[in-house]
Coordinates of C-alpha atoms in Angstrom, one line a residue:
M558 CA 24.4 67.7 -68.4
K559 CA 23.1 65.7 -71.5
K560 CA 20.2 63.8 -71.9
K561 CA 20.4 60.4 -72.7
I562 CA 17.9 58.0 -74.2
P563 CA 14.6 57.8 -72.8
Y564 CA 14.0 55.0 -69.8
H565 CA 10.8 53.8 -69.2
N566 CA 9.4 56.9 -71.0
K567 CA 11.3 59.3 -68.6
V568 CA 14.1 61.6 -69.5
W569 CA 17.4 60.3 -68.2
F570 CA 20.2 62.7 -67.7
S571 CA 24.1 61.7 -67.2
D572 CA 25.9 62.4 -64.2
I573 CA 27.3 65.7 -63.5
A574 CA 30.5 66.9 -62.0
I575 CA 30.4 70.2 -60.0
S576 CA 33.5 72.4 -60.1
M577 CA 33.7 74.1 -56.7
D578 CA 35.2 77.4 -55.7
S579 CA 38.6 76.7 -54.5
E580 CA 37.9 78.4 -51.0
E581 CA 34.8 75.8 -50.4
S582 CA 37.1 72.9 -51.7
N583 CA 38.0 72.1 -48.4
D584 CA 34.2 71.6 -46.7
Y585 CA 33.3 68.9 -48.9
I586 CA 34.5 65.3 -49.7
S587 CA 36.0 65.8 -53.5
D588 CA 38.2 64.1 -56.4
K589 CA 40.8 67.0 -57.1
G590 CA 38.5 69.9 -56.7
L591 CA 35.2 67.8 -58.2
C592 CA 32.3 66.6 -56.7
Y593 CA 29.9 64.3 -58.6
G594 CA 26.2 63.8 -58.6
Q595 CA 22.9 62.9 -60.3
A596 CA 20.5 65.2 -61.6
L597 CA 17.2 64.6 -59.6
L598 CA 14.8 67.6 -61.1
L599 CA 15.3 70.0 -63.8
A600 CA 13.1 73.1 -63.8
E601 CA 12.5 76.4 -65.7
V602 CA 11.0 79.2 -63.9
L603 CA 9.3 81.6 -66.2
T604 CA 9.4 85.4 -64.8
D605 CA 10.8 88.2 -66.0
S606 CA 14.2 86.7 -66.8
L607 CA 14.4 83.0 -67.2
L608 CA 15.6 80.9 -64.1
N609 CA 17.0 77.6 -64.4
L610 CA 17.4 75.5 -61.4
A611 CA 18.7 71.7 -60.9
L612 CA 18.2 69.5 -57.8
I613 CA 21.6 67.4 -57.7
Q614 CA 22.0 64.8 -55.4
C615 CA 25.9 64.5 -54.6
Y616 CA 28.3 61.4 -54.1
R617 CA 30.4 60.9 -51.6
V618 CA 34.0 60.1 -53.0
Y619 CA 36.5 58.1 -51.3
T620 CA 40.0 57.4 -51.9
W621 CA 41.2 54.2 -51.4
Y622 CA 44.7 53.6 -50.7
R623 CA 46.8 49.9 -50.8
S624 CA 47.9 50.5 -47.1
H625 CA 44.5 51.5 -45.4
S626 CA 41.5 49.3 -45.3
T627 CA 39.1 51.9 -44.8
P628 CA 37.9 54.9 -47.1
I629 CA 39.5 58.3 -46.1

């Protein structure tokens, strides 16, 4: 993830790609093993060991073929 310029005085992050474990890739709609999403919330939990968390909204990826009129 990378921070972009401030947008209405809020930090804005670029869209992200998530690489999944190959065993889980059949459980989700993906684009060659990648799912795309947008970071909604980033948090850092201060405990004995630092914990970074991200809340991500995933996008549904559709593949369109010329011979089909509906997404697959």
